mmCIF file of C-alpha atoms in Angstrom:
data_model
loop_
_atom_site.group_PDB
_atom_site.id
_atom_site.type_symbol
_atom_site.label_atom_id
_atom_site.label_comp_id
_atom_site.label_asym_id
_atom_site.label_seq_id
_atom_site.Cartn_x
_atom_site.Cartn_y
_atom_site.Cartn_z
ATOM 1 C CA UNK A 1 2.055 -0.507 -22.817
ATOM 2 C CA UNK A 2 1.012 -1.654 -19.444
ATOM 3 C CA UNK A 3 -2.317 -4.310 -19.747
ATOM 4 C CA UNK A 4 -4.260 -3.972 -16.548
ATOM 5 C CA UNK A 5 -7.239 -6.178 -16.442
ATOM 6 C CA UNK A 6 -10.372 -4.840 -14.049
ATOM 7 C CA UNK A 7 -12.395 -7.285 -12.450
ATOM 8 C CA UNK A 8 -15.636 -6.864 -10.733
ATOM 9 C CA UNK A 9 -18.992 -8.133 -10.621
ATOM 10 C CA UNK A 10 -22.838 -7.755 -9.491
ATOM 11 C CA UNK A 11 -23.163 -3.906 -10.657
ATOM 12 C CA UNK A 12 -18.956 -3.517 -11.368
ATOM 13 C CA UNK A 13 -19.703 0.048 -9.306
ATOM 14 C CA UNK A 14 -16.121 -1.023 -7.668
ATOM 15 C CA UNK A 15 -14.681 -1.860 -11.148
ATOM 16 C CA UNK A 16 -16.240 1.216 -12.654
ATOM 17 C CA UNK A 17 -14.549 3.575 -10.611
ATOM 18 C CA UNK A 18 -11.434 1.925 -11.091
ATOM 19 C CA UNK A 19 -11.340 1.814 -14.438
ATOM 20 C CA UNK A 20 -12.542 5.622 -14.784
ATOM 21 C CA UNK A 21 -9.820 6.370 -12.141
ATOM 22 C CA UNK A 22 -6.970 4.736 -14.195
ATOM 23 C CA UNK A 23 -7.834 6.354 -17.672
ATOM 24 C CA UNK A 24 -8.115 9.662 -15.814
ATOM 25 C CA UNK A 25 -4.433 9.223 -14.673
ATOM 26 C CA UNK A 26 -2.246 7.254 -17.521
ATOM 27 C CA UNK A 27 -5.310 8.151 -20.306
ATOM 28 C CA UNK A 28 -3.648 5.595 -22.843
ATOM 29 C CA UNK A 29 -0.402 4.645 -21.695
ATOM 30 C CA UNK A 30 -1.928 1.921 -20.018
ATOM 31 C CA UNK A 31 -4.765 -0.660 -21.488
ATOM 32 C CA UNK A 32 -7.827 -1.740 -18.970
ATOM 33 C CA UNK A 33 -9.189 -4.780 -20.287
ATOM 34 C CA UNK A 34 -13.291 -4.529 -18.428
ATOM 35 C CA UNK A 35 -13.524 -8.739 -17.147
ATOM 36 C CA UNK A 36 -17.380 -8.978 -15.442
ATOM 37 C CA UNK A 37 -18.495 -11.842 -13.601
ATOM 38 C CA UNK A 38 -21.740 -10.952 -15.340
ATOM 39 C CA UNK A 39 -22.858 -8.570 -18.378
ATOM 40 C CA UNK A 40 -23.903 -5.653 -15.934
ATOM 41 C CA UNK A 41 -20.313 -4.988 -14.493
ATOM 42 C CA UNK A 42 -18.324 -5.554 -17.674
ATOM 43 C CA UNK A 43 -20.770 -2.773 -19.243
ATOM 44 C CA UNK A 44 -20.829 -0.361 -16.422
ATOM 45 C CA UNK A 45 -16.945 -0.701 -16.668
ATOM 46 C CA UNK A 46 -16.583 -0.310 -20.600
ATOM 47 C CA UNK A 47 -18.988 3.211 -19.962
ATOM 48 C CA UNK A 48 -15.838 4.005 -17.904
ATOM 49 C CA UNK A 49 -13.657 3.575 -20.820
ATOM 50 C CA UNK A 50 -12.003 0.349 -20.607
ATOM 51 C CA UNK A 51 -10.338 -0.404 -23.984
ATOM 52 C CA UNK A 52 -11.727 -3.789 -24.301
ATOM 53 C CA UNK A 53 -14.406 -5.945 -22.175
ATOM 54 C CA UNK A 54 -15.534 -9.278 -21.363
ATOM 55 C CA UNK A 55 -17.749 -11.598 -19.707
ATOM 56 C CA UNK A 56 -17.816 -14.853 -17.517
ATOM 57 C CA UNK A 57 -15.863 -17.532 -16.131
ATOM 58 C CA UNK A 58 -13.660 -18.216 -19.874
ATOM 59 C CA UNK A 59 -13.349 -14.871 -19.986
ATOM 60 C CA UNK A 60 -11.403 -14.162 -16.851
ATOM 61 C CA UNK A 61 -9.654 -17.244 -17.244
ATOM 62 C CA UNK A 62 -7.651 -17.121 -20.400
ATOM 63 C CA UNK A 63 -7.538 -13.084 -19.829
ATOM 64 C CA UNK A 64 -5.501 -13.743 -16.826
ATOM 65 C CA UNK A 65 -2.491 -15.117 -18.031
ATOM 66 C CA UNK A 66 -2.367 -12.278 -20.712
ATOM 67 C CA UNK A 67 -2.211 -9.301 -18.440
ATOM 68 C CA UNK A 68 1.018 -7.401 -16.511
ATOM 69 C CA UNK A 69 -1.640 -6.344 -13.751
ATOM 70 C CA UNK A 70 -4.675 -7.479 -11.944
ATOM 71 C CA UNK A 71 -6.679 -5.263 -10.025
ATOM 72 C CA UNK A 72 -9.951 -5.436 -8.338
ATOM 73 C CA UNK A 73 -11.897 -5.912 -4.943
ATOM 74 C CA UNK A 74 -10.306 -8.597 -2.691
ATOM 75 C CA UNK A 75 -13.102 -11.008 -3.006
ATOM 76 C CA UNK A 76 -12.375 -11.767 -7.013
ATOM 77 C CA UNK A 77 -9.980 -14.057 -4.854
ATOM 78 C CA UNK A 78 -12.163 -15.976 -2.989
ATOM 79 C CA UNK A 79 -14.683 -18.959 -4.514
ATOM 80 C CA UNK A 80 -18.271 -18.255 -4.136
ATOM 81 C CA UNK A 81 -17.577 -14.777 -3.289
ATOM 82 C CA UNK A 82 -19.672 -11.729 -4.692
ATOM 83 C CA UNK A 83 -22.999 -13.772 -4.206
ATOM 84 C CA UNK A 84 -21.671 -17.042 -5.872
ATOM 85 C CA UNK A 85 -20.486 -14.771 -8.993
ATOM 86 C CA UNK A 86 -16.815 -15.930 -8.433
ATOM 87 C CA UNK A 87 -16.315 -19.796 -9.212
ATOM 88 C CA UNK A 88 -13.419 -21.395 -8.208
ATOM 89 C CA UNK A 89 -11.859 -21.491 -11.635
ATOM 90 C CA UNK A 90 -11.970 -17.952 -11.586
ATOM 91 C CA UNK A 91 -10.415 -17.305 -8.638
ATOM 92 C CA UNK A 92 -7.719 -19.931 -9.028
ATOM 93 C CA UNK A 93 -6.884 -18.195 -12.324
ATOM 94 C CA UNK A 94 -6.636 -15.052 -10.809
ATOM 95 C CA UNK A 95 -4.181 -16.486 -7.583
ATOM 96 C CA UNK A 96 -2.239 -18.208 -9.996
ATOM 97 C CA UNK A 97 -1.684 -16.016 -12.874
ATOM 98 C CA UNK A 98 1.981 -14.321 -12.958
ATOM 99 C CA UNK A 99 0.744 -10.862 -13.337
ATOM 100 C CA UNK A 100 0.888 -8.315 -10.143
ATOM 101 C CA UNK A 101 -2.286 -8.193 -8.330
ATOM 102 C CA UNK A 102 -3.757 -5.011 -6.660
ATOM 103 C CA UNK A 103 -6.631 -6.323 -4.371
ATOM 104 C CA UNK A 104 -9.069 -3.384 -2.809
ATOM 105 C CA UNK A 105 -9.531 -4.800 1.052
ATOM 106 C CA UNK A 106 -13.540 -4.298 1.084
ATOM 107 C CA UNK A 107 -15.308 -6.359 3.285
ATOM 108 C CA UNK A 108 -17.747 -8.312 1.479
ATOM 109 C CA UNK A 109 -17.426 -11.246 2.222
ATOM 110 C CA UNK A 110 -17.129 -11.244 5.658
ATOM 111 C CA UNK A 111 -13.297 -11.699 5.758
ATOM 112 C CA UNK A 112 -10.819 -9.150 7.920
ATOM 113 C CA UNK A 113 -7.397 -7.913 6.632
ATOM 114 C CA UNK A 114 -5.760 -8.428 10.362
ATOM 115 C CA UNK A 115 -3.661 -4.958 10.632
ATOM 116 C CA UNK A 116 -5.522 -3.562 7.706
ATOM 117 C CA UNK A 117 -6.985 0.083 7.991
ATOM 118 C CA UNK A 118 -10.103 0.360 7.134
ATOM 119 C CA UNK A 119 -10.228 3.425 4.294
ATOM 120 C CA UNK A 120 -13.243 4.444 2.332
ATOM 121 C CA UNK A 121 -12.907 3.087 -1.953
ATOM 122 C CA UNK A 122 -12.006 6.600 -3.276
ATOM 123 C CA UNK A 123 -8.582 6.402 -1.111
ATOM 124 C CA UNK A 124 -7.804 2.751 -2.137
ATOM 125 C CA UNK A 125 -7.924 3.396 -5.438
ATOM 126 C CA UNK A 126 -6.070 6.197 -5.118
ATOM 127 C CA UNK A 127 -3.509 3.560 -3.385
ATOM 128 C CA UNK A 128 -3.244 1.438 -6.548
ATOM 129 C CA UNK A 129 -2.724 4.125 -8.671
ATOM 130 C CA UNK A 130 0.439 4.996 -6.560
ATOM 131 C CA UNK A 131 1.589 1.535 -7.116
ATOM 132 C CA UNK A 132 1.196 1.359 -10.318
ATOM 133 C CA UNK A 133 2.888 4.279 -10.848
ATOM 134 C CA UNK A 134 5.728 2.917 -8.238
ATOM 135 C CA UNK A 135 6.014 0.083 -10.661
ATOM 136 C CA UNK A 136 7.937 2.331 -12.993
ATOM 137 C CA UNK A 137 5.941 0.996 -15.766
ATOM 138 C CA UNK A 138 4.018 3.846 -17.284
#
C-alpha cells in the first residue's frame, strides 16, 4: 500500500483538500498520514480522513523517512515559510527524505516557479493525483 504523508500548516485548508481529494480517488489503497505544523491543520486534515495524524517539528521529521510520497504546498520546503511554522529541520527533512515529493506551486511565500502556470488549487491537486496514479503504484 502506497504511504503518502500530507503536510500543511496554519488552517491545513491546502492539506485538507488534499487529503479529501486522495481518499475520494484510491479510498484505501493508499494511506495519508495528516503531518501539521500545528494542531489546527493536522485536525482539519484527519476530518478529511487521513488514516493517521500528527503534529510538530518530530513529527514531520521521523515521518519523513517512512513514507513512499510527500505531498503538500511548495513552501513545506522552504525555512521560515508558512509564517515561521516551517523550521529548518523540517524542511531539510522533507528535501532530503528519499520519498517522491509532489509540491503544489502556491505563492506564499513570495517565491515564483519561472515557467510555471499559474492554476487555481482544485486543478493542482487534480495534477498530483495524475501522478500518483502515473506512478503505477496504486
Amino acid at each position: 500500500m502506497l504511504k503518502i504523508a500530507v503536510i500543511d500548516g496554519q488552517g491545513g485548508g491546502i492539506g485538507s483538500l488534499v487529503v479529501k481529494r486522495l481518499k475520494e480517488e484510491f479510498s484505501d489503497r493508499v494511506e495519508v498520514i495528516a503531518l501539521g505544523t500545528n494542531a489546527a491543520a493536522t485536525t482539519s486534515m484527519m476530518k478529511s480522513r487521513a488514516n493517521k495524524g500528527a503534529t510538530g517539528e518530530n513529527a514531520i521529521i521521523w515521518n519523513s523517512d517512512k513514507v513512499d510520497m510527500i505531498v503538500g504546498p511548495l513552501s513545506i520546503a522552504f525555512p521560515n515559510a508558512m509564517l515561521g511554522e516551517v523550521t529548518g529541520r523540517m524542511a531539510t527533512a522533507i528535501v532530503s527524505s528519499p520519498a517522491r515529493k509532489l509540491l503544489l506551486p502556491l505563492n506564499q511565500e513570495g517565491i515564483e516557479i519561472a515557467g510555471g502556470d499559474k492554476e487555481p488549487l482544485p486543478h493542482l491537486i487534480e495534477h498530483v493525483i495524475s501522478q500518483i496514479k502515473e506512478s503505477g503504484h496504486v
